Coordinates of C-alpha atoms in Angstrom, one line a residue:
X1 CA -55.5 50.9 -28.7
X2 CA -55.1 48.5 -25.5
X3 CA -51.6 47.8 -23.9
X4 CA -50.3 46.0 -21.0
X5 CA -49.8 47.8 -17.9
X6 CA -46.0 48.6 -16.9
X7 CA -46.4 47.1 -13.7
X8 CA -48.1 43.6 -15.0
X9 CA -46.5 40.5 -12.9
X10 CA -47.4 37.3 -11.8
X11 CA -45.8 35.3 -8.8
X12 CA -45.8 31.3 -8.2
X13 CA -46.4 30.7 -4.5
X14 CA -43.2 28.2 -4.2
X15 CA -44.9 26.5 -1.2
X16 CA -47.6 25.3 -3.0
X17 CA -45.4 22.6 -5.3
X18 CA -43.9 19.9 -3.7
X19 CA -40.4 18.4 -4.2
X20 CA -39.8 15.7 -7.1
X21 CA -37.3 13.3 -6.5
X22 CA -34.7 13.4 -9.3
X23 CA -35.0 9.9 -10.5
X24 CA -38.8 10.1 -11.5
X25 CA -39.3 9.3 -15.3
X26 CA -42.3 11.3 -17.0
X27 CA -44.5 10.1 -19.7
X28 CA -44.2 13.1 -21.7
X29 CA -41.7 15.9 -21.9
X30 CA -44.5 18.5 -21.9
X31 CA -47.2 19.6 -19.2
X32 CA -50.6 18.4 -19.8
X33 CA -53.2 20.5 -20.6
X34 CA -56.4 20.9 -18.9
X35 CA -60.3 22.2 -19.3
X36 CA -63.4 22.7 -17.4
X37 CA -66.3 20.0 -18.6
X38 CA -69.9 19.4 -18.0
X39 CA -70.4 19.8 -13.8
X40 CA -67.5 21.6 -13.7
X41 CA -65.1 18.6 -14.1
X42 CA -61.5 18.6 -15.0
X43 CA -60.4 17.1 -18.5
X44 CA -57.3 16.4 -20.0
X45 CA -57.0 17.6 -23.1
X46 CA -55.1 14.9 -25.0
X47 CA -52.5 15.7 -27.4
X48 CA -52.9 17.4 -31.1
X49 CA -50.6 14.1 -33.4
X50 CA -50.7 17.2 -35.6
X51 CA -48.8 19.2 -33.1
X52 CA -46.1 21.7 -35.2
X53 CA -42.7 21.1 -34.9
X54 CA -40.3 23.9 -33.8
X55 CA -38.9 24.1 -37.3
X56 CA -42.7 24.8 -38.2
X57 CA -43.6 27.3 -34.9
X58 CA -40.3 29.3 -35.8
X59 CA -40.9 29.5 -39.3
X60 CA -44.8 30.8 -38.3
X61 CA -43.3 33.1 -35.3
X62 CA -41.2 34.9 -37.9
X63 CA -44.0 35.0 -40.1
X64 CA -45.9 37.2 -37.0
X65 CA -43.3 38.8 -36.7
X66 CA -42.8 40.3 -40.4
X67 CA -46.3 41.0 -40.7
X68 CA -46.2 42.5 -37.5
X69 CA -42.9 44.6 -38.9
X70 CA -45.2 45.7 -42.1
X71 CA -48.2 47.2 -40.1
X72 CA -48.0 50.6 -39.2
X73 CA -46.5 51.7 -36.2
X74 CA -47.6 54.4 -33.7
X75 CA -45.6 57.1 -35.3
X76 CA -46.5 56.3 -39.1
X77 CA -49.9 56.4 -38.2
X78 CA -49.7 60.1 -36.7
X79 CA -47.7 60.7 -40.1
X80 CA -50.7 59.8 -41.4
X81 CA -52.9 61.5 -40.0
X82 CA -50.6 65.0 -40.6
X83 CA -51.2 63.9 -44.2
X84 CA -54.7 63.4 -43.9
X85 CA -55.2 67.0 -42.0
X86 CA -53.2 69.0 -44.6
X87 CA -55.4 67.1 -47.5
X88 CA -58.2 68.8 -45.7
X89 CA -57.0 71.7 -45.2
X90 CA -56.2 72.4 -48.9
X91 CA -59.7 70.8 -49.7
X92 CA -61.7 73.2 -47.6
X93 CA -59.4 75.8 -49.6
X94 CA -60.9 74.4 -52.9
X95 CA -64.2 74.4 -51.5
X96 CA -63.8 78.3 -50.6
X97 CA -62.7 79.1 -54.0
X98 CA -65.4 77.1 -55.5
X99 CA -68.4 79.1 -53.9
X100 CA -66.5 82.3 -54.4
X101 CA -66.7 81.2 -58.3
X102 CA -70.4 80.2 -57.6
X103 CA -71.6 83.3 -56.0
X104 CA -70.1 85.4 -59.2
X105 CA -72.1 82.9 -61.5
X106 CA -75.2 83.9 -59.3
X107 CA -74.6 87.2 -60.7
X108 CA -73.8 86.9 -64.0
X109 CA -77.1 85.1 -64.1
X110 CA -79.1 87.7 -62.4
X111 CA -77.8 90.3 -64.9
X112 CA -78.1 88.1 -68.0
X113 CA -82.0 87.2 -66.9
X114 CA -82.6 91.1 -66.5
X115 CA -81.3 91.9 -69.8
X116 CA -83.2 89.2 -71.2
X117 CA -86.3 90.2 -70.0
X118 CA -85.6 94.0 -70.8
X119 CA -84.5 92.7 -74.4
X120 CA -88.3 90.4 -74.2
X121 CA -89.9 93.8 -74.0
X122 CA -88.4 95.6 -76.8
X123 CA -89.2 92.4 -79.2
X124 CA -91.8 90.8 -80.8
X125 CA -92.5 87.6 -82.7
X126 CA -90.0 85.1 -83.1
X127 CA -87.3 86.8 -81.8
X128 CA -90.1 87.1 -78.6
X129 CA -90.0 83.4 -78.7
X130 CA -86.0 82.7 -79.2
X131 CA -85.5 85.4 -76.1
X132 CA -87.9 83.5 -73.6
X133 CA -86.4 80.3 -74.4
X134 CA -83.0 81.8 -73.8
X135 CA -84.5 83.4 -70.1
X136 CA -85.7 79.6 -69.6
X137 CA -82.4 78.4 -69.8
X138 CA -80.8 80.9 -67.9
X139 CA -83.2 80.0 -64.8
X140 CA -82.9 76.3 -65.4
X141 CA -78.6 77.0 -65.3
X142 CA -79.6 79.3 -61.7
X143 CA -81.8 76.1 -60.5
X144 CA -78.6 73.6 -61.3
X145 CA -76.4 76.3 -59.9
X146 CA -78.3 76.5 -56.8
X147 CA -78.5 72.9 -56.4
X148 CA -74.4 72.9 -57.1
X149 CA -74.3 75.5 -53.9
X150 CA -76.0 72.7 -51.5
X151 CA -73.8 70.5 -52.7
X152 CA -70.9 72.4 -51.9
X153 CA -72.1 73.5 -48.6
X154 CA -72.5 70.2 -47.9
X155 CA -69.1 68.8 -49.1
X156 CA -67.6 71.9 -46.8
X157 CA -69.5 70.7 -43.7
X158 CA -67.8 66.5 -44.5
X159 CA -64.4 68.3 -45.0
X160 CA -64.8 70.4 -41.9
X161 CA -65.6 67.1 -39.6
X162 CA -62.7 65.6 -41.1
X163 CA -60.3 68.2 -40.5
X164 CA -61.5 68.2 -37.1
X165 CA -61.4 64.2 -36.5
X166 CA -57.8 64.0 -38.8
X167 CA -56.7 67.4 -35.9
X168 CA -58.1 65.6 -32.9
X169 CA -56.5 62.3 -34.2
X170 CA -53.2 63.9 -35.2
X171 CA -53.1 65.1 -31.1
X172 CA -53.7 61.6 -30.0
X173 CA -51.5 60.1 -32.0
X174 CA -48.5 62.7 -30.8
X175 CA -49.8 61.9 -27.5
X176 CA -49.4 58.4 -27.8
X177 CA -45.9 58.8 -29.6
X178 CA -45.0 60.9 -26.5
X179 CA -46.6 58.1 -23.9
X180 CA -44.6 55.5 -26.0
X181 CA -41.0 57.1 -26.7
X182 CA -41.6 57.8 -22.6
X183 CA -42.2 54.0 -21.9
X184 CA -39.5 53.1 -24.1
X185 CA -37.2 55.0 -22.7
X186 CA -38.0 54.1 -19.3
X187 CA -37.9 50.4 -20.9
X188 CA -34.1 51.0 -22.2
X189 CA -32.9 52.7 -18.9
X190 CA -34.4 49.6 -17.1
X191 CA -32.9 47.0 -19.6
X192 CA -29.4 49.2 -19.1
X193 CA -29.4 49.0 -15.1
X194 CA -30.6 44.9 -15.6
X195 CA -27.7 44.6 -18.0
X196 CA -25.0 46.3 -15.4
X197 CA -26.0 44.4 -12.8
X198 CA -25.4 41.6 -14.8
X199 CA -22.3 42.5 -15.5
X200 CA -21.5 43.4 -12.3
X201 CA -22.7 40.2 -11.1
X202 CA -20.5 37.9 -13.5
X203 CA -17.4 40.2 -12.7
X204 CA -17.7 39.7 -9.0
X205 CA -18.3 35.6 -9.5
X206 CA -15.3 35.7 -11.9
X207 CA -13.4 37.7 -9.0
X208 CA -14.3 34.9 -6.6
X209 CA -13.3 31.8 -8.9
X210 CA -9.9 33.5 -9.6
X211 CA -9.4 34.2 -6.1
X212 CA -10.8 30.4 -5.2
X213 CA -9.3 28.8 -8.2
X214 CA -6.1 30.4 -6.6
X215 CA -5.9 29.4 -3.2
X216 CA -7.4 26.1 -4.3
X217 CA -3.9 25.7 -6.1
X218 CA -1.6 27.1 -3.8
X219 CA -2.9 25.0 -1.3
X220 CA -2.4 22.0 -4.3
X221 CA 1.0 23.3 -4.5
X222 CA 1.7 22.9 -0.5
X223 CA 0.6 19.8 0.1
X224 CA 2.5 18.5 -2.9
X225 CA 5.6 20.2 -1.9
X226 CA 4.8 18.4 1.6
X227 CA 4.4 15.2 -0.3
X228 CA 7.6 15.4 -1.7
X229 CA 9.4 16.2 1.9
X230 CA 8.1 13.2 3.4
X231 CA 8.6 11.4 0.4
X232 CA 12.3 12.4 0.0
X233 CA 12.5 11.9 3.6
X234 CA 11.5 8.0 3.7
X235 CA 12.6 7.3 0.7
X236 CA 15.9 8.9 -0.8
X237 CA 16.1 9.6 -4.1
X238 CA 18.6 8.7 -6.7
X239 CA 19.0 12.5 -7.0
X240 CA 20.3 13.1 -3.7
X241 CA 22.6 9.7 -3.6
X242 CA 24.3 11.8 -6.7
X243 CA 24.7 15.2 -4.6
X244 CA 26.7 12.9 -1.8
X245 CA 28.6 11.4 -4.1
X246 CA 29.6 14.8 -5.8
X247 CA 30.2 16.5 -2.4
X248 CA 32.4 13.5 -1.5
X249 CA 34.2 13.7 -5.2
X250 CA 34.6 17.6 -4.4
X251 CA 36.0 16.6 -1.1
X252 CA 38.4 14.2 -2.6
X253 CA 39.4 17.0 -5.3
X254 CA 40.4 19.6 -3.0
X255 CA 42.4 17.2 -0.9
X256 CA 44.0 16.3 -4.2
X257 CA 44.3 19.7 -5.0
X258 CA 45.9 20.5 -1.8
X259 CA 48.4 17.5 -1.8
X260 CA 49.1 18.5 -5.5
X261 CA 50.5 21.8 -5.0
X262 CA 52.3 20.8 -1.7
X263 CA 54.5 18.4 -3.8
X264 CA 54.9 20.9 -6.7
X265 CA 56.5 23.7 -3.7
X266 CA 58.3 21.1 -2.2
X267 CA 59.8 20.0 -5.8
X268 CA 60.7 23.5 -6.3
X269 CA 62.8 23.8 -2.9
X270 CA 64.5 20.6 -3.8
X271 CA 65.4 22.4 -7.2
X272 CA 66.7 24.8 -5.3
X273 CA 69.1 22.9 -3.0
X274 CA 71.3 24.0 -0.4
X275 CA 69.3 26.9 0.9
X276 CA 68.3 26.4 4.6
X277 CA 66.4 29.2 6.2
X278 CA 64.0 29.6 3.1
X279 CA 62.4 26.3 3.6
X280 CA 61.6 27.3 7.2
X281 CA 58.1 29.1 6.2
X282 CA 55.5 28.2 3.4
X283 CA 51.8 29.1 2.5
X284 CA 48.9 27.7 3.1
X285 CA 45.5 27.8 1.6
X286 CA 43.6 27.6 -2.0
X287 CA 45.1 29.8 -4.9
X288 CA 42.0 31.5 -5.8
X289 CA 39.5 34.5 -5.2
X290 CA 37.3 33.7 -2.2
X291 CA 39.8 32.2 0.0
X292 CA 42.8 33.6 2.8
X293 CA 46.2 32.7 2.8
X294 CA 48.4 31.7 5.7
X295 CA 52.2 31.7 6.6
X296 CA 53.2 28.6 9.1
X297 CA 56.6 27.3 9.7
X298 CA 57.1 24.6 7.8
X299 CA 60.0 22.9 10.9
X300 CA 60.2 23.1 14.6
X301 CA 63.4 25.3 14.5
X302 CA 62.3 28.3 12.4
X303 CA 61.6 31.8 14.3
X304 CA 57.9 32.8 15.5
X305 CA 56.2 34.4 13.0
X306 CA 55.4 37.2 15.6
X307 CA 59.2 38.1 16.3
X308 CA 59.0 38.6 12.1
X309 CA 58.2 41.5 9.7
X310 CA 56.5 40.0 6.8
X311 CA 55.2 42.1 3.3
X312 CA 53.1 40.6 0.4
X313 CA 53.7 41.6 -2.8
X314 CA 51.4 40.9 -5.9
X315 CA 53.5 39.8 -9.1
X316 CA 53.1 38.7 -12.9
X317 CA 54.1 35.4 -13.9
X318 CA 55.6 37.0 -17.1
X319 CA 58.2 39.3 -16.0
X320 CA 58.2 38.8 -12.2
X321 CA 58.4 42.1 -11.5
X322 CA 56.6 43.0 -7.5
X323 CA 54.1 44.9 -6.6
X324 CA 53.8 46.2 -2.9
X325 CA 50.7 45.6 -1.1
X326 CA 50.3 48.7 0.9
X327 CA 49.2 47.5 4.4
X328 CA 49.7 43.7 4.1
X329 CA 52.1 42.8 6.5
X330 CA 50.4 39.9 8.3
X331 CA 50.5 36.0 8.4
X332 CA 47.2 36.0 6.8
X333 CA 46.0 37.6 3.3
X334 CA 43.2 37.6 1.7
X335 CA 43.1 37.8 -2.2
X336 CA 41.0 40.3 -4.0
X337 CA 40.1 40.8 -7.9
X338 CA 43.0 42.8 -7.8
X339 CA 45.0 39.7 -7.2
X340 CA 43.5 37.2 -10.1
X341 CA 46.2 36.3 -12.3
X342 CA 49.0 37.0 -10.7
X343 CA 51.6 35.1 -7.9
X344 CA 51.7 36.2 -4.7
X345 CA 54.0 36.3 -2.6
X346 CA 55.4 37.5 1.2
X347 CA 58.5 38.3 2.3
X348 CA 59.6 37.7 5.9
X349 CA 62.2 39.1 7.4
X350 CA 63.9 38.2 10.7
X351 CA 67.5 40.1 12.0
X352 CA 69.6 40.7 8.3
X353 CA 68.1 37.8 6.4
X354 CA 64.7 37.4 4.0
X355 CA 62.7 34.3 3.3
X356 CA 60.9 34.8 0.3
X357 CA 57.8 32.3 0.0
X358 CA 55.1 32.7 -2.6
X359 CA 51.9 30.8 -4.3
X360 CA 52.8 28.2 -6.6
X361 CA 50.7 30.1 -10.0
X362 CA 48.4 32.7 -10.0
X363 CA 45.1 33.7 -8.2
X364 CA 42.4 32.0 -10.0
X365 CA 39.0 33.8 -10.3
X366 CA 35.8 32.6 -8.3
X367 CA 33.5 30.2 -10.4
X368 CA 30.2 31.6 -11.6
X369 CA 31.5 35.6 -9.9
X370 CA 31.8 37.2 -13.5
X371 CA 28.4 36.3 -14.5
X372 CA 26.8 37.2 -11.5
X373 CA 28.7 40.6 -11.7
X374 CA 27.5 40.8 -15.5
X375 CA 24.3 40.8 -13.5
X376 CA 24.5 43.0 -11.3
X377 CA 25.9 45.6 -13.9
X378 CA 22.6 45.8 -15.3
X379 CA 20.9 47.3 -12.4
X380 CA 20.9 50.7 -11.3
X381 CA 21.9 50.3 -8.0
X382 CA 22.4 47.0 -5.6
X383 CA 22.1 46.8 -2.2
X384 CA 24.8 44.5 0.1
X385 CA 24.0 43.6 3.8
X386 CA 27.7 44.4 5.7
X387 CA 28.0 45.0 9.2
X388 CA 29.6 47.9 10.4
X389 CA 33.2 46.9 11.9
X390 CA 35.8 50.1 12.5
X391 CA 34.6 54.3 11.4
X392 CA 38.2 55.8 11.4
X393 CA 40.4 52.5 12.9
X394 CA 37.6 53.1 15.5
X395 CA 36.0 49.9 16.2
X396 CA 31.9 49.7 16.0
X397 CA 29.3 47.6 17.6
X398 CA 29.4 44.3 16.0
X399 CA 25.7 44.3 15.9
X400 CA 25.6 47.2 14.2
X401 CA 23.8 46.1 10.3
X402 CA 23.6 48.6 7.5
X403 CA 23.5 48.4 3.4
X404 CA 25.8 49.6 1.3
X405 CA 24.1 50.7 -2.1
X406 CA 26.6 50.9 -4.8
X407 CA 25.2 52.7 -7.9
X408 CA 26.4 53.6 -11.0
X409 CA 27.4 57.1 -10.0
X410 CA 28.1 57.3 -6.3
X411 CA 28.7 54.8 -2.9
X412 CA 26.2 55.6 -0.6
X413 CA 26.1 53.6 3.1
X414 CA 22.8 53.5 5.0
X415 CA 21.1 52.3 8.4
X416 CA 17.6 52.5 7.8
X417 CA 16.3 55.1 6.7
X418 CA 20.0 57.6 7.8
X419 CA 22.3 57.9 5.6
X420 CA 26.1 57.5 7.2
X421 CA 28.3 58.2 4.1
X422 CA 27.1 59.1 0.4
X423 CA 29.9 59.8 -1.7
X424 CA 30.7 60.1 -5.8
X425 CA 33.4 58.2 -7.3
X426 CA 36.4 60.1 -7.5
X427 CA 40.1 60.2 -7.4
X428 CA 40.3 60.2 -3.3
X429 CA 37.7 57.1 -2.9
X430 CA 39.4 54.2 -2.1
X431 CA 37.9 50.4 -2.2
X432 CA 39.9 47.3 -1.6
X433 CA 39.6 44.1 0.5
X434 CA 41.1 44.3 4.2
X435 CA 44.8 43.6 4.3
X436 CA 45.2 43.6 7.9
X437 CA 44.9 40.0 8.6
X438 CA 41.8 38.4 10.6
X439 CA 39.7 35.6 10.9
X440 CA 37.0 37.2 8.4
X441 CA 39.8 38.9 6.0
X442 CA 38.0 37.4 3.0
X443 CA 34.3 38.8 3.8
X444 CA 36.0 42.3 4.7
X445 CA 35.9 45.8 2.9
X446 CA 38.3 48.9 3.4
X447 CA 36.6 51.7 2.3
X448 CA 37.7 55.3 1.9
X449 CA 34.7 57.6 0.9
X450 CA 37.2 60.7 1.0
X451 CA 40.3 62.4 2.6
X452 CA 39.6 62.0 6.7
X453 CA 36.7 59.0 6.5
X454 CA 36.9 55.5 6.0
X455 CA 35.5 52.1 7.0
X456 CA 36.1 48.8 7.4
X457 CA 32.7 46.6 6.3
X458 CA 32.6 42.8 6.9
X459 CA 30.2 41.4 4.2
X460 CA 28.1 38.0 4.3
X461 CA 30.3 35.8 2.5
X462 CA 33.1 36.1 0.4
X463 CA 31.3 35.9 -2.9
X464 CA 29.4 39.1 -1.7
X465 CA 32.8 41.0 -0.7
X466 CA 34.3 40.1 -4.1
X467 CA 31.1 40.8 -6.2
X468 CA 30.8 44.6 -3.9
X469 CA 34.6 45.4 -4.8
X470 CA 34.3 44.5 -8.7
X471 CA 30.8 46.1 -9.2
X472 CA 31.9 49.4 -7.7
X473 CA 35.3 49.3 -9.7
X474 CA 33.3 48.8 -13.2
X475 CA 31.0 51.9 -12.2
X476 CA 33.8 54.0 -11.4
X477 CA 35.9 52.6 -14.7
X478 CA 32.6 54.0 -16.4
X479 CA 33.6 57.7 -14.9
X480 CA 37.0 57.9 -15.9
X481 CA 37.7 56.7 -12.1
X482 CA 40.7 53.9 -11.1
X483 CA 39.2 52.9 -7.8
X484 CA 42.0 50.3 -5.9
X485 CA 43.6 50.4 -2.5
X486 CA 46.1 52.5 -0.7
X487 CA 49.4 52.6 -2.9
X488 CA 48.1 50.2 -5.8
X489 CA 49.0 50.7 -9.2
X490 CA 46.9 49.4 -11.8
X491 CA 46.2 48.0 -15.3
X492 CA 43.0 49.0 -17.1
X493 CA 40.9 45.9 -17.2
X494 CA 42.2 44.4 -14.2
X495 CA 38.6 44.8 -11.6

């Protein structure tokens, strides 16, 4: 049996085959083929016209390759030759039988000639006659016998070689089966390791297009993005004439808005009639949630606001009844969710008589606050950026920047990674916008974690103030909590 070596391998020395330009047009799509002539010349061997087509060659390769399927492999032919030995085997047990039954017949004979010729004795005549031609048959049976014994001997020596060939090629063929399930096994674990690498291979170029394929676009993405600046910067858009235009319109609205409710309040003091001191004072400002109200004089002649004691009240446009808000008694009030819905209004009071000025409706709500509230509800906890402004009326650094996390079971305030305050809602919490008065009254926070610690928190922007005050109230609604300011009665549903 001949097979290729494992380590059979040819190399092509790449020097040796010059470059072809890419443009060069060949006769033929396939190599020519060569042979050695007479005087050892070269010649081209020109081209079978009967040359197969590859319909034809695959149809014969598969034709190989199911005759090569039918012959017998290594294996079947050690099968085989296990056959072939135990065939032996039981024929050399046959042959043993047979001259065991041969010998006996040896004997048999012996003793029927001897009582022939003891019979050939006794008798005379034709019974003489009959007797020796029964002792000739019996030495012709011993000759034919005897001849049967070479025979047999003979057949036993051919079925002993083969027993011993079939044996020695039984062992070769294991041998071989062994050699081969070895090499194929080698073969499969080399196939495997050529396969992983391959594997490996197109993960790692997949890797590097992804990663390529995505800086190639981010970079696509900047310099479009930069396109557009310079773009928008040369040449305005029709977009951007529409956001003047709406900021003017908005402009124009509040003004409107403004001028508006300064003729309704000054309609209602005309109603009025006769009263001098109340028209002395008036506020100032946009009814709604984000926004800080001020008392000025409204004429030259009425008292300083500072030589005055002023309260604002919270009231329902229904019934009219007042509410006191505890700790407003300053020009300037900022409204807090509290406050949506209702009129405010302040009273100031100055030696035995009270001016009594208020809003001309009710607080209306922030646009776009609920929603982002709704939002925010859904989280666990939310963090607000608020600087740090009083610790027990004590005033802090202004520099001084924490978060307040408010979560759906406690308030919990934090500078980096210390925690100043952590509290659970409960009945001695207290959260409410600041009602002291200020320049930043509408971004502030007064905060009571519990009995003996509270804080005042200025927030960045109102709609963060006002989203930080409703959030925590809905959470603490959720615990059976009422969480307002100092003093405030509340309505359920009114956060």
């Amino acid at each position: 049996m001949t097979r290729l070596g494992r380590g059979f391998s040819y190399t092509v020395q790449k020097d040796a085959v010059s470059p072809v330009s890419a443009d060069v047009v060949f006769a033929s799509s396939r190599f020519p083929r060569y042979r050695i002539g007479a005087n050892n010349q070269i010649v081209e061997v020109k081209e079978d016209s009967n040359m197969l087509s590859t319909k034809d060659l695959v149809a014969r390769e598969t034709a190989l390759f199911l005759e090569q399927q039918q012959r017998l492999s290594v294996r079947d032919l050690a099968s085989k030759f296990e056959k072939g030995l135990a065939a032996a085997a039981k024929l050399s047990d046959r042959a043993r039988l047979k001259e065991a039954a041969s010998l006996e017949k040896h004997v048999i004979l012996k003793k029927l000639r001897d009582s022939l010729e003891a019979l050939r004795g006794r008798v005379g005549g034709k019974n003489n006659d009959d007797v020796a031609e029964a002792i000739a048959i019996v030495e012709s049976l011993a000759v034919q016998l005897t001849q049967r014994e070479g025979e047999l001997i003979q057949e036993k020596a051919e079925v002993k070689k083969l027993a011993t060939f079939l044996k020695q090629a039984s062992e070769d063929a294991k041998k071989l089966v062994d050699e081969e399930r070895a090499f194929a096994k080698a073969e499969i674990e080399n196939a495997k390791a050529a396969v992983q690498r391959v594997e490996e291979a197109l993960q790692e170029h997949e890797r590097m297009s992804r990663a390529s394929g995505k800086q190639d676009l981010d970079e696509l993405m900047k310099e479009v993005q930069e396109a557009r600046r310079i773009k928008m910067l040369h040449q305005p858009s029709r977009v951007m004439d529409m956001e003047h235009e709406l900021r003017a319109l908005r402009t124009q609205l509040v003004e409107k808005s403004k001028h508006s409710l300064k003729l309704q309040k000054e309609l209602a003091i005309t109603k009025k009639g006769g009263e001098n001191l109340p028209h002395s004072y008036d506020i100032d400002g946009t009814e709604a949630l984000g926004s800080c109200l001020r008392i000025y004089p409204c004429s030259d002649g009425a008292p300083d606001l500072s030589e005055c004691t002023i309260q604002w009240f919270r009231s329902t446009s229904e019934d009219g009844k007042k509410e006191l808000i505890s700790g407003a008694t300053k020009s300037v009030y900022a409204p807090e969710p509290f406050d949506v819905g209702r009129v405010l209004q302040a009273d100031i009071s100055i030696d035995d008589q009270t001016i009594t000025v208020s809003t001309s409706g009710p607080i209306d709500p922030s646009a776009g606050l609920g929603n982002y509230v709704e939002a925010l509800v859904r989280r666990h906890d939310t963090e607000f950026t608020v600087v740090l402004v009083q610790i027990n009326g004590v005033d802090h650094p202004s520099d001084s920047i924490h978060v307040l996390h408010i979560g759906k079971m406690r308030i919990k305030l934090c500078k980096g990674q210390t925690t100043i305050a952590k509290e659970y809602y409960s009945n001695s919490m207290q959260l409410c916008g600041i009602r002291g008065g200020g320049n930043a009254a509408a971004q502030s926070i007064y905060w009571q974690a519990k009995a003996g610690l509270s804080f005042i928190l200025a927030s960045e922007s109102e709609r963060e103030r006002n989203a930080a005050i409703m959030l925590a109230r809905r959470f603490a609604f959720d615990c059976n909590i009422t969480l307002a300011g100092p003093d405030d009665r509340t309505a359920e549903g009114n956060c």
